[in-house]
Amino acid sequence: EAGVAQSPRYKIIEKRQSVAFWCNPISGHATLYWYQQILGQGPKLLIQFQNNGVVDDSQLPKDRFSAERLKGVDSTLKIQPAKLEDSAVYLCASSLGSRIYNEQFFGPGTRLTVL
Amino acid sequence: TQLLEQSPQFLSIQEGENLTVYCNSSSVFSSLQWYRQEPGEGPVLLVTVVTGGEVKKLKRLTFQFGDARKDSSLHITAAQPGDTGLYLCAGAPQAGTALIFGKGTTLSVSS
């Protein structure tokens, strides 16, 4: 079974530029998550999708971050414009969404450096 | 806001030693998971515990969920260099909700 795919793996941009990340979840997984992991910390949820609907985006900085999951499969996360403090690893995870204890499977992440 | 506090933050030990990592909260979680993350990779699920007092073993790793479902521990027996990594605990406040992660414990095992 293929795992969660993410691209790019690394991205370096200047502040105020835009960037987009892509995620392809495990086939059949209805729930998709985007997390931000700053160096030395655990992942922090940015947004959770159930199929193509948003379940939780309470911690998404909506003035600069946006995400979509068209057709309930792939997802993109965009930052526009980027700030220095956005430097982090952006992790995508997916789960079946139907199990009580919600086991999540993570992709390798995209490491973003904002200069 | 529910928080998970992990301790210790860093742990450096010799091969063959035993260690315990703790994950504590003042809130109840419906389930708790432990992940291991290596540099440049995403977290990999080790175990899920859902019942208060539950103990699960995975080879040399023993996981325990507190009776009140507010805390958990990870015990590694006879640590090996391959156990090196970032250990994260994560709790689901309610069934099906997104996980809240602790800050992690960085373990280094030297031979």
JSON list of C-alpha atoms in Angstrom, two decimals:
[
{"chain": "A", "resi": 1, "resn": "GLU", "atom": "CA", "xyz": [0.00, 0.00, 0.00]},
{"chain": "A", "resi": 2, "resn": "ALA", "atom": "CA", "xyz": [1.45, 3.37, -1.01]},
{"chain": "A", "resi": 3, "resn": "GLY", "atom": "CA", "xyz": [1.92, 5.90, 1.76]},
{"chain": "A", "resi": 4, "resn": "VAL", "atom": "CA", "xyz": [1.08, 9.58, 1.90]},
{"chain": "A", "resi": 5, "resn": "ALA", "atom": "CA", "xyz": [2.95, 11.48, -0.80]},
{"chain": "A", "resi": 6, "resn": "GLN", "atom": "CA", "xyz": [4.06, 15.08, -0.48]},
{"chain": "A", "resi": 7, "resn": "SER", "atom": "CA", "xyz": [5.90, 17.48, -2.75]},
{"chain": "A", "resi": 8, "resn": "PRO", "atom": "CA", "xyz": [8.14, 19.30, -2.86]},
{"chain": "A", "resi": 9, "resn": "ARG", "atom": "CA", "xyz": [10.34, 17.89, -0.10]},
{"chain": "A", "resi": 10, "resn": "TYR", "atom": "CA", "xyz": [12.23, 21.16, 0.31]},
{"chain": "A", "resi": 11, "resn": "LYS", "atom": "CA", "xyz": [11.48, 24.77, -0.57]},
{"chain": "A", "resi": 12, "resn": "ILE", "atom": "CA", "xyz": [13.42, 27.96, 0.01]},
{"chain": "A", "resi": 13, "resn": "ILE", "atom": "CA", "xyz": [11.73, 31.29, -0.64]},
{"chain": "A", "resi": 14, "resn": "GLU", "atom": "CA", "xyz": [12.09, 34.96, 0.21]},
{"chain": "A", "resi": 15, "resn": "LYS", "atom": "CA", "xyz": [9.66, 36.56, 2.65]},
{"chain": "A", "resi": 16, "resn": "ARG", "atom": "CA", "xyz": [6.54, 37.96, 1.01]},
{"chain": "A", "resi": 17, "resn": "GLN", "atom": "CA", "xyz": [6.71, 35.34, -1.75]},
{"chain": "A", "resi": 18, "resn": "SER", "atom": "CA", "xyz": [4.07, 32.67, -2.26]},
{"chain": "A", "resi": 19, "resn": "VAL", "atom": "CA", "xyz": [4.45, 28.92, -1.97]},
{"chain": "A", "resi": 20, "resn": "ALA", "atom": "CA", "xyz": [2.24, 25.87, -2.42]},
{"chain": "A", "resi": 21, "resn": "PHE", "atom": "CA", "xyz": [2.52, 22.34, -1.11]},
{"chain": "A", "resi": 22, "resn": "TRP", "atom": "CA", "xyz": [0.82, 19.26, -2.49]},
{"chain": "A", "resi": 23, "resn": "CYS", "atom": "CA", "xyz": [-0.39, 16.11, -0.74]},
{"chain": "A", "resi": 24, "resn": "ASN", "atom": "CA", "xyz": [-1.77, 12.82, -2.02]},
{"chain": "A", "resi": 25, "resn": "PRO", "atom": "CA", "xyz": [-3.25, 10.74, 0.82]},
{"chain": "A", "resi": 26, "resn": "ILE", "atom": "CA", "xyz": [-3.49, 6.99, 1.13]},
{"chain": "A", "resi": 27, "resn": "SER", "atom": "CA", "xyz": [-6.13, 5.65, -1.23]},
{"chain": "A", "resi": 28, "resn": "GLY", "atom": "CA", "xyz": [-9.51, 5.42, 0.44]},
{"chain": "A", "resi": 29, "resn": "HIS", "atom": "CA", "xyz": [-8.65, 7.68, 3.36]},
{"chain": "A", "resi": 30, "resn": "ALA", "atom": "CA", "xyz": [-11.49, 10.14, 3.82]},
{"chain": "A", "resi": 31, "resn": "THR", "atom": "CA", "xyz": [-9.78, 12.41, 6.32]},
{"chain": "A", "resi": 32, "resn": "LEU", "atom": "CA", "xyz": [-6.79, 14.58, 5.49]},
{"chain": "A", "resi": 33, "resn": "TYR", "atom": "CA", "xyz": [-4.80, 16.82, 7.80]},
{"chain": "A", "resi": 34, "resn": "TRP", "atom": "CA", "xyz": [-2.17, 19.52, 7.37]},
{"chain": "A", "resi": 35, "resn": "TYR", "atom": "CA", "xyz": [0.19, 20.11, 10.29]},
{"chain": "A", "resi": 36, "resn": "GLN", "atom": "CA", "xyz": [2.93, 22.65, 10.88]},
{"chain": "A", "resi": 37, "resn": "GLN", "atom": "CA", "xyz": [5.97, 21.42, 12.80]},
{"chain": "A", "resi": 38, "resn": "ILE", "atom": "CA", "xyz": [8.40, 24.06, 13.97]},
{"chain": "A", "resi": 39, "resn": "LEU", "atom": "CA", "xyz": [11.88, 22.85, 14.91]},
{"chain": "A", "resi": 40, "resn": "GLY", "atom": "CA", "xyz": [11.91, 21.40, 18.41]},
{"chain": "A", "resi": 41, "resn": "GLN", "atom": "CA", "xyz": [8.12, 21.14, 18.69]},
{"chain": "A", "resi": 42, "resn": "GLY", "atom": "CA", "xyz": [5.41, 18.64, 17.97]},
{"chain": "A", "resi": 43, "resn": "PRO", "atom": "CA", "xyz": [3.13, 19.01, 14.95]},
{"chain": "A", "resi": 44, "resn": "LYS", "atom": "CA", "xyz": [0.35, 21.59, 15.22]},
{"chain": "A", "resi": 45, "resn": "LEU", "atom": "CA", "xyz": [-2.87, 21.08, 13.29]},
{"chain": "A", "resi": 46, "resn": "LEU", "atom": "CA", "xyz": [-3.57, 23.69, 10.61]},
{"chain": "A", "resi": 47, "resn": "ILE", "atom": "CA", "xyz": [-6.63, 22.19, 8.92]},
{"chain": "A", "resi": 48, "resn": "GLN", "atom": "CA", "xyz": [-8.62, 18.97, 8.81]},
{"chain": "A", "resi": 49, "resn": "PHE", "atom": "CA", "xyz": [-10.72, 17.84, 5.84]},
{"chain": "A", "resi": 50, "resn": "GLN", "atom": "CA", "xyz": [-13.37, 15.15, 5.78]},
{"chain": "A", "resi": 51, "resn": "ASN", "atom": "CA", "xyz": [-13.68, 14.22, 2.10]},
{"chain": "A", "resi": 52, "resn": "ASN", "atom": "CA", "xyz": [-13.68, 17.69, 0.49]},
{"chain": "A", "resi": 53, "resn": "GLY", "atom": "CA", "xyz": [-15.26, 19.55, 3.40]},
{"chain": "A", "resi": 54, "resn": "VAL", "atom": "CA", "xyz": [-13.40, 21.44, 6.14]},
{"chain": "A", "resi": 55, "resn": "VAL", "atom": "CA", "xyz": [-13.87, 19.98, 9.63]},
{"chain": "A", "resi": 56, "resn": "ASP", "atom": "CA", "xyz": [-11.47, 22.15, 11.61]},
{"chain": "A", "resi": 57, "resn": "ASP", "atom": "CA", "xyz": [-9.48, 25.18, 10.47]},
{"chain": "A", "resi": 58, "resn": "SER", "atom": "CA", "xyz": [-9.50, 27.05, 13.76]},
{"chain": "A", "resi": 59, "resn": "GLN", "atom": "CA", "xyz": [-5.69, 27.27, 13.90]},
{"chain": "A", "resi": 60, "resn": "LEU", "atom": "CA", "xyz": [-5.15, 28.19, 10.25]},
{"chain": "A", "resi": 61, "resn": "PRO", "atom": "CA", "xyz": [-3.88, 31.78, 9.82]},
{"chain": "A", "resi": 62, "resn": "LYS", "atom": "CA", "xyz": [-6.47, 32.59, 7.23]},
{"chain": "A", "resi": 63, "resn": "ASP", "atom": "CA", "xyz": [-5.00, 35.95, 6.31]},
{"chain": "A", "resi": 64, "resn": "ARG", "atom": "CA", "xyz": [-2.11, 34.18, 4.61]},
{"chain": "A", "resi": 65, "resn": "PHE", "atom": "CA", "xyz": [-2.79, 30.43, 4.57]},
{"chain": "A", "resi": 66, "resn": "SER", "atom": "CA", "xyz": [-5.33, 28.64, 2.42]},
{"chain": "A", "resi": 67, "resn": "ALA", "atom": "CA", "xyz": [-6.00, 25.00, 1.68]},
{"chain": "A", "resi": 68, "resn": "GLU", "atom": "CA", "xyz": [-8.29, 23.05, -0.56]},
{"chain": "A", "resi": 69, "resn": "ARG", "atom": "CA", "xyz": [-9.11, 19.43, -1.21]},
{"chain": "A", "resi": 70, "resn": "LEU", "atom": "CA", "xyz": [-10.85, 19.19, -4.53]},
{"chain": "A", "resi": 71, "resn": "LYS", "atom": "CA", "xyz": [-12.72, 15.96, -5.31]},
{"chain": "A", "resi": 72, "resn": "GLY", "atom": "CA", "xyz": [-11.92, 14.69, -1.82]},
{"chain": "A", "resi": 73, "resn": "VAL", "atom": "CA", "xyz": [-8.52, 13.27, -2.73]},
{"chain": "A", "resi": 74, "resn": "ASP", "atom": "CA", "xyz": [-5.43, 15.44, -3.26]},
{"chain": "A", "resi": 75, "resn": "SER", "atom": "CA", "xyz": [-4.91, 18.61, -1.30]},
{"chain": "A", "resi": 76, "resn": "THR", "atom": "CA", "xyz": [-2.87, 21.78, -1.63]},
{"chain": "A", "resi": 77, "resn": "LEU", "atom": "CA", "xyz": [-1.76, 24.17, 1.09]},
{"chain": "A", "resi": 78, "resn": "LYS", "atom": "CA", "xyz": [-0.76, 27.69, 0.08]},
{"chain": "A", "resi": 79, "resn": "ILE", "atom": "CA", "xyz": [1.01, 30.48, 1.92]},
{"chain": "A", "resi": 80, "resn": "GLN", "atom": "CA", "xyz": [0.70, 33.98, 0.49]},
{"chain": "A", "resi": 81, "resn": "PRO", "atom": "CA", "xyz": [2.66, 36.04, 1.46]},
{"chain": "A", "resi": 82, "resn": "ALA", "atom": "CA", "xyz": [5.19, 34.06, 3.49]},
{"chain": "A", "resi": 83, "resn": "LYS", "atom": "CA", "xyz": [6.76, 35.39, 6.68]},
{"chain": "A", "resi": 84, "resn": "LEU", "atom": "CA", "xyz": [10.00, 34.40, 8.38]},
{"chain": "A", "resi": 85, "resn": "GLU", "atom": "CA", "xyz": [8.07, 32.61, 11.15]},
{"chain": "A", "resi": 86, "resn": "ASP", "atom": "CA", "xyz": [6.50, 30.28, 8.58]},
{"chain": "A", "resi": 87, "resn": "SER", "atom": "CA", "xyz": [9.80, 28.40, 8.33]},
{"chain": "A", "resi": 88, "resn": "ALA", "atom": "CA", "xyz": [8.83, 24.89, 9.41]},
{"chain": "A", "resi": 89, "resn": "VAL", "atom": "CA", "xyz": [8.08, 21.40, 8.19]},
{"chain": "A", "resi": 90, "resn": "TYR", "atom": "CA", "xyz": [4.60, 21.04, 6.75]},
{"chain": "A", "resi": 91, "resn": "LEU", "atom": "CA", "xyz": [3.22, 17.56, 7.28]},
{"chain": "A", "resi": 92, "resn": "CYS", "atom": "CA", "xyz": [0.25, 15.99, 5.58]},
{"chain": "A", "resi": 93, "resn": "ALA", "atom": "CA", "xyz": [-1.51, 13.04, 7.20]},
{"chain": "A", "resi": 94, "resn": "SER", "atom": "CA", "xyz": [-4.52, 10.94, 6.33]},
{"chain": "A", "resi": 95, "resn": "SER", "atom": "CA", "xyz": [-6.80, 8.53, 8.13]},
{"chain": "A", "resi": 96, "resn": "LEU", "atom": "CA", "xyz": [-9.78, 6.37, 7.33]},
{"chain": "A", "resi": 97, "resn": "GLY", "atom": "CA", "xyz": [-11.87, 8.72, 9.41]},
{"chain": "A", "resi": 98, "resn": "SER", "atom": "CA", "xyz": [-14.29, 6.02, 10.33]},
{"chain": "A", "resi": 99, "resn": "ARG", "atom": "CA", "xyz": [-12.46, 4.45, 13.24]},
{"chain": "A", "resi": 100, "resn": "ILE", "atom": "CA", "xyz": [-12.99, 5.61, 16.75]},
{"chain": "A", "resi": 101, "resn": "TYR", "atom": "CA", "xyz": [-9.33, 6.07, 17.52]},
{"chain": "A", "resi": 102, "resn": "ASN", "atom": "CA", "xyz": [-8.32, 7.88, 14.37]},
{"chain": "A", "resi": 103, "resn": "GLU", "atom": "CA", "xyz": [-4.92, 6.43, 13.46]},
{"chain": "A", "resi": 104, "resn": "GLN", "atom": "CA", "xyz": [-3.11, 8.86, 11.22]},
{"chain": "A", "resi": 105, "resn": "PHE", "atom": "CA", "xyz": [-0.47, 8.14, 8.62]},
{"chain": "A", "resi": 106, "resn": "PHE", "atom": "CA", "xyz": [2.00, 10.89, 7.82]},
{"chain": "A", "resi": 107, "resn": "GLY", "atom": "CA", "xyz": [3.85, 11.87, 4.70]},
{"chain": "A", "resi": 108, "resn": "PRO", "atom": "CA", "xyz": [7.56, 12.80, 4.77]},
{"chain": "A", "resi": 109, "resn": "GLY", "atom": "CA", "xyz": [6.79, 16.51, 4.99]},
{"chain": "A", "resi": 110, "resn": "THR", "atom": "CA", "xyz": [7.92, 19.62, 3.13]},
{"chain": "A", "resi": 111, "resn": "ARG", "atom": "CA", "xyz": [10.67, 21.62, 4.79]},
{"chain": "A", "resi": 112, "resn": "LEU", "atom": "CA", "xyz": [10.07, 25.33, 4.12]},
{"chain": "A", "resi": 113, "resn": "THR", "atom": "CA", "xyz": [12.76, 27.93, 4.71]},
{"chain": "A", "resi": 114, "resn": "VAL", "atom": "CA", "xyz": [11.74, 31.58, 4.45]},
{"chain": "A", "resi": 115, "resn": "LEU", "atom": "CA", "xyz": [14.67, 33.99, 4.09]},
{"chain": "B", "resi": 1, "resn": "THR", "atom": "CA", "xyz": [-7.05, 24.26, 25.43]},
{"chain": "B", "resi": 2, "resn": "GLN", "atom": "CA", "xyz": [-5.88, 20.72, 26.06]},
{"chain": "B", "resi": 3, "resn": "LEU", "atom": "CA", "xyz": [-2.12, 20.29, 26.35]},
{"chain": "B", "resi": 4, "resn": "LEU", "atom": "CA", "xyz": [0.17, 17.30, 26.48]},
{"chain": "B", "resi": 5, "resn": "GLU", "atom": "CA", "xyz": [3.38, 17.74, 28.41]},
{"chain": "B", "resi": 6, "resn": "GLN", "atom": "CA", "xyz": [6.22, 15.36, 27.60]},
{"chain": "B", "resi": 7, "resn": "SER", "atom": "CA", "xyz": [9.25, 14.69, 29.74]},
{"chain": "B", "resi": 8, "resn": "PRO", "atom": "CA", "xyz": [12.12, 14.58, 29.52]},
{"chain": "B", "resi": 9, "resn": "GLN", "atom": "CA", "xyz": [12.64, 16.79, 26.49]},
{"chain": "B", "resi": 10, "resn": "PHE", "atom": "CA", "xyz": [16.05, 15.26, 25.74]},
{"chain": "B", "resi": 11, "resn": "LEU", "atom": "CA", "xyz": [17.54, 11.91, 26.72]},
{"chain": "B", "resi": 12, "resn": "SER", "atom": "CA", "xyz": [21.00, 10.62, 25.90]},
{"chain": "B", "resi": 13, "resn": "ILE", "atom": "CA", "xyz": [21.84, 7.10, 27.05]},
{"chain": "B", "resi": 14, "resn": "GLN", "atom": "CA", "xyz": [24.14, 4.18, 26.37]},
{"chain": "B", "resi": 15, "resn": "GLU", "atom": "CA", "xyz": [23.11, 1.05, 24.52]},
{"chain": "B", "resi": 16, "resn": "GLY", "atom": "CA", "xyz": [21.55, -1.48, 26.87]},
{"chain": "B", "resi": 17, "resn": "GLU", "atom": "CA", "xyz": [20.07, 1.02, 29.31]},
{"chain": "B", "resi": 18, "resn": "ASN", "atom": "CA", "xyz": [16.38, 1.28, 30.12]},
{"chain": "B", "resi": 19, "resn": "LEU", "atom": "CA", "xyz": [14.37, 4.48, 29.87]},
{"chain": "B", "resi": 20, "resn": "THR", "atom": "CA", "xyz": [10.89, 5.87, 30.40]},
{"chain": "B", "resi": 21, "resn": "VAL", "atom": "CA", "xyz": [9.23, 8.80, 28.64]},
{"chain": "B", "resi": 22, "resn": "TYR", "atom": "CA", "xyz": [6.18, 10.46, 30.16]},
{"chain": "B", "resi": 23, "resn": "CYS", "atom": "CA", "xyz": [3.21, 12.21, 28.62]},
{"chain": "B", "resi": 24, "resn": "ASN", "atom": "CA", "xyz": [0.92, 14.10, 30.98]},
{"chain": "B", "resi": 25, "resn": "SER", "atom": "CA", "xyz": [-2.20, 16.22, 30.76]},
{"chain": "B", "resi": 26, "resn": "SER", "atom": "CA", "xyz": [-4.83, 17.69, 33.03]},
{"chain": "B", "resi": 27, "resn": "SER", "atom": "CA", "xyz": [-7.47, 16.70, 30.48]},
{"chain": "B", "resi": 28, "resn": "VAL", "atom": "CA", "xyz": [-9.01, 13.38, 29.55]},
{"chain": "B", "resi": 29, "resn": "PHE", "atom": "CA", "xyz": [-8.33, 11.94, 26.12]},
{"chain": "B", "resi": 30, "resn": "SER", "atom": "CA", "xyz": [-10.46, 9.37, 24.31]},
{"chain": "B", "resi": 31, "resn": "SER", "atom": "CA", "xyz": [-7.30, 7.76, 22.95]},
{"chain": "B", "resi": 32, "resn": "LEU", "atom": "CA", "xyz": [-3.59, 8.37, 22.97]},
{"chain": "B", "resi": 33, "resn": "GLN", "atom": "CA", "xyz": [-0.99, 7.50, 20.39]},
{"chain": "B", "resi": 34, "resn": "TRP", "atom": "CA", "xyz": [2.78, 7.30, 20.37]},
{"chain": "B", "resi": 35, "resn": "TYR", "atom": "CA", "xyz": [4.77, 8.16, 17.26]},
{"chain": "B", "resi": 36, "resn": "ARG", "atom": "CA", "xyz": [8.45, 7.98, 16.41]},
{"chain": "B", "resi": 37, "resn": "GLN", "atom": "CA", "xyz": [9.93, 10.50, 14.00]},
{"chain": "B", "resi": 38, "resn": "GLU", "atom": "CA", "xyz": [13.34, 10.34, 12.35]},
{"chain": "B", "resi": 39, "resn": "PRO", "atom": "CA", "xyz": [15.08, 13.37, 10.83]},
{"chain": "B", "resi": 40, "resn": "GLY", "atom": "CA", "xyz": [13.60, 14.33, 7.48]},
{"chain": "B", "resi": 41, "resn": "GLU", "atom": "CA", "xyz": [10.64, 11.99, 7.83]},
{"chain": "B", "resi": 42, "resn": "GLY", "atom": "CA", "xyz": [7.09, 12.20, 9.08]},
{"chain": "B", "resi": 43, "resn": "PRO", "atom": "CA", "xyz": [5.99, 10.61, 12.36]},
{"chain": "B", "resi": 44, "resn": "VAL", "atom": "CA", "xyz": [5.33, 6.88, 12.26]},
{"chain": "B", "resi": 45, "resn": "LEU", "atom": "CA", "xyz": [2.65, 5.43, 14.48]},
{"chain": "B", "resi": 46, "resn": "LEU", "atom": "CA", "xyz": [3.90, 2.99, 17.13]},
{"chain": "B", "resi": 47, "resn": "VAL", "atom": "CA", "xyz": [0.79, 2.28, 19.16]},
{"chain": "B", "resi": 48, "resn": "THR", "atom": "CA", "xyz": [-2.70, 3.47, 20.06]},
{"chain": "B", "resi": 49, "resn": "VAL", "atom": "CA", "xyz": [-4.10, 3.05, 23.58]},
{"chain": "B", "resi": 50, "resn": "VAL", "atom": "CA", "xyz": [-7.78, 3.62, 24.24]},
{"chain": "B", "resi": 51, "resn": "THR", "atom": "CA", "xyz": [-8.70, 2.04, 27.58]},
{"chain": "B", "resi": 52, "resn": "GLY", "atom": "CA", "xyz": [-7.71, 3.44, 30.96]},
{"chain": "B", "resi": 53, "resn": "GLY", "atom": "CA", "xyz": [-5.00, 1.26, 32.50]},
{"chain": "B", "resi": 54, "resn": "GLU", "atom": "CA", "xyz": [-4.23, -0.41, 29.18]},
{"chain": "B", "resi": 55, "resn": "VAL", "atom": "CA", "xyz": [-0.73, -1.79, 28.67]},
{"chain": "B", "resi": 56, "resn": "LYS", "atom": "CA", "xyz": [0.62, -2.66, 25.23]},
{"chain": "B", "resi": 57, "resn": "LYS", "atom": "CA", "xyz": [3.95, -4.19, 24.35]},
{"chain": "B", "resi": 58, "resn": "LEU", "atom": "CA", "xyz": [5.81, -3.85, 21.07]},
{"chain": "B", "resi": 59, "resn": "LYS", "atom": "CA", "xyz": [9.01, -5.90, 21.32]},
{"chain": "B", "resi": 60, "resn": "ARG", "atom": "CA", "xyz": [11.19, -3.92, 23.78]},
{"chain": "B", "resi": 61, "resn": "LEU", "atom": "CA", "xyz": [8.70, -1.04, 24.03]},
{"chain": "B", "resi": 62, "resn": "THR", "atom": "CA", "xyz": [5.96, -0.99, 26.68]},
{"chain": "B", "resi": 63, "resn": "PHE", "atom": "CA", "xyz": [3.19, 1.59, 26.53]},
{"chain": "B", "resi": 64, "resn": "GLN", "atom": "CA", "xyz": [0.77, 2.36, 29.33]},
{"chain": "B", "resi": 65, "resn": "PHE", "atom": "CA", "xyz": [-2.35, 4.52, 29.43]},
{"chain": "B", "resi": 66, "resn": "GLY", "atom": "CA", "xyz": [-3.22, 5.98, 32.81]},
{"chain": "B", "resi": 67, "resn": "ASP", "atom": "CA", "xyz": [-6.33, 4.79, 34.61]},
{"chain": "B", "resi": 68, "resn": "ALA", "atom": "CA", "xyz": [-7.93, 8.22, 34.24]},
{"chain": "B", "resi": 69, "resn": "ARG", "atom": "CA", "xyz": [-6.85, 8.50, 30.58]},
{"chain": "B", "resi": 70, "resn": "LYS", "atom": "CA", "xyz": [-4.92, 11.69, 31.29]},
{"chain": "B", "resi": 71, "resn": "ASP", "atom": "CA", "xyz": [-1.39, 10.37, 31.02]},
{"chain": "B", "resi": 72, "resn": "SER", "atom": "CA", "xyz": [0.74, 7.77, 29.35]},
{"chain": "B", "resi": 73, "resn": "SER", "atom": "CA", "xyz": [4.25, 6.38, 29.48]},
{"chain": "B", "resi": 74, "resn": "LEU", "atom": "CA", "xyz": [6.63, 4.70, 27.08]},
{"chain": "B", "resi": 75, "resn": "HIS", "atom": "CA", "xyz": [9.26, 2.37, 28.53]},
{"chain": "B", "resi": 76, "resn": "ILE", "atom": "CA", "xyz": [12.12, 1.03, 26.42]},
{"chain": "B", "resi": 77, "resn": "THR", "atom": "CA", "xyz": [14.09, -1.93, 27.70]},
{"chain": "B", "resi": 78, "resn": "ALA", "atom": "CA", "xyz": [17.71, -2.42, 26.66]},
{"chain": "B", "resi": 79, "resn": "ALA", "atom": "CA", "xyz": [17.80, 0.53, 24.28]},
{"chain": "B", "resi": 80, "resn": "GLN", "atom": "CA", "xyz": [19.62, 0.16, 20.98]},
{"chain": "B", "resi": 81, "resn": "PRO", "atom": "CA", "xyz": [21.09, 2.79, 18.62]},
{"chain": "B", "resi": 82, "resn": "GLY", "atom": "CA", "xyz": [18.21, 2.09, 16.24]},
{"chain": "B", "resi": 83, "resn": "ASP", "atom": "CA", "xyz": [15.81, 3.48, 18.86]},
{"chain": "B", "resi": 84, "resn": "THR", "atom": "CA", "xyz": [17.28, 6.94, 18.34]},
{"chain": "B", "resi": 85, "resn": "GLY", "atom": "CA", "xyz": [14.67, 9.47, 17.26]},
{"chain": "B", "resi": 86, "resn": "LEU", "atom": "CA", "xyz": [11.96, 11.89, 18.34]},
{"chain": "B", "resi": 87, "resn": "TYR", "atom": "CA", "xyz": [9.16, 10.26, 20.32]},
{"chain": "B", "resi": 88, "resn": "LEU", "atom": "CA", "xyz": [5.83, 12.07, 20.20]},
{"chain": "B", "resi": 89, "resn": "CYS", "atom": "CA", "xyz": [2.68, 11.42, 22.16]},
{"chain": "B", "resi": 90, "resn": "ALA", "atom": "CA", "xyz": [-0.59, 12.59, 20.68]},
{"chain": "B", "resi": 91, "resn": "GLY", "atom": "CA", "xyz": [-4.08, 12.56, 22.12]},
{"chain": "B", "resi": 92, "resn": "ALA", "atom": "CA", "xyz": [-7.54, 12.75, 20.63]},
{"chain": "B", "resi": 93, "resn": "PRO", "atom": "CA", "xyz": [-9.84, 14.83, 22.86]},
{"chain": "B", "resi": 94, "resn": "GLN", "atom": "CA", "xyz": [-12.83, 13.06, 21.37]},
{"chain": "B", "resi": 95, "resn": "ALA", "atom": "CA", "xyz": [-13.27, 10.15, 18.99]},
{"chain": "B", "resi": 96, "resn": "GLY", "atom": "CA", "xyz": [-12.53, 11.19, 15.43]},
{"chain": "B", "resi": 97, "resn": "THR", "atom": "CA", "xyz": [-11.08, 14.60, 16.27]},
{"chain": "B", "resi": 98, "resn": "ALA", "atom": "CA", "xyz": [-7.66, 15.82, 15.25]},
{"chain": "B", "resi": 99, "resn": "LEU", "atom": "CA", "xyz": [-4.72, 14.94, 17.42]},
{"chain": "B", "resi": 100, "resn": "ILE", "atom": "CA", "xyz": [-3.01, 17.23, 19.91]},
{"chain": "B", "resi": 101, "resn": "PHE", "atom": "CA", "xyz": [0.72, 16.53, 20.00]},
{"chain": "B", "resi": 102, "resn": "GLY", "atom": "CA", "xyz": [3.22, 16.92, 22.78]},
{"chain": "B", "resi": 103, "resn": "LYS", "atom": "CA", "xyz": [6.53, 18.63, 22.03]},
{"chain": "B", "resi": 104, "resn": "GLY", "atom": "CA", "xyz": [8.33, 15.33, 21.91]},
{"chain": "B", "resi": 105, "resn": "THR", "atom": "CA", "xyz": [11.28, 13.62, 23.54]},
{"chain": "B", "resi": 106, "resn": "THR", "atom": "CA", "xyz": [14.52, 13.44, 21.58]},
{"chain": "B", "resi": 107, "resn": "LEU", "atom": "CA", "xyz": [16.25, 10.15, 22.36]},
{"chain": "B", "resi": 108, "resn": "SER", "atom": "CA", "xyz": [19.85, 9.46, 21.50]},
{"chain": "B", "resi": 109, "resn": "VAL", "atom": "CA", "xyz": [21.26, 5.97, 22.09]},
{"chain": "B", "resi": 110, "resn": "SER", "atom": "CA", "xyz": [24.98, 5.56, 21.63]},
{"chain": "B", "resi": 111, "resn": "SER", "atom": "CA", "xyz": [26.85, 2.27, 21.26]}
]
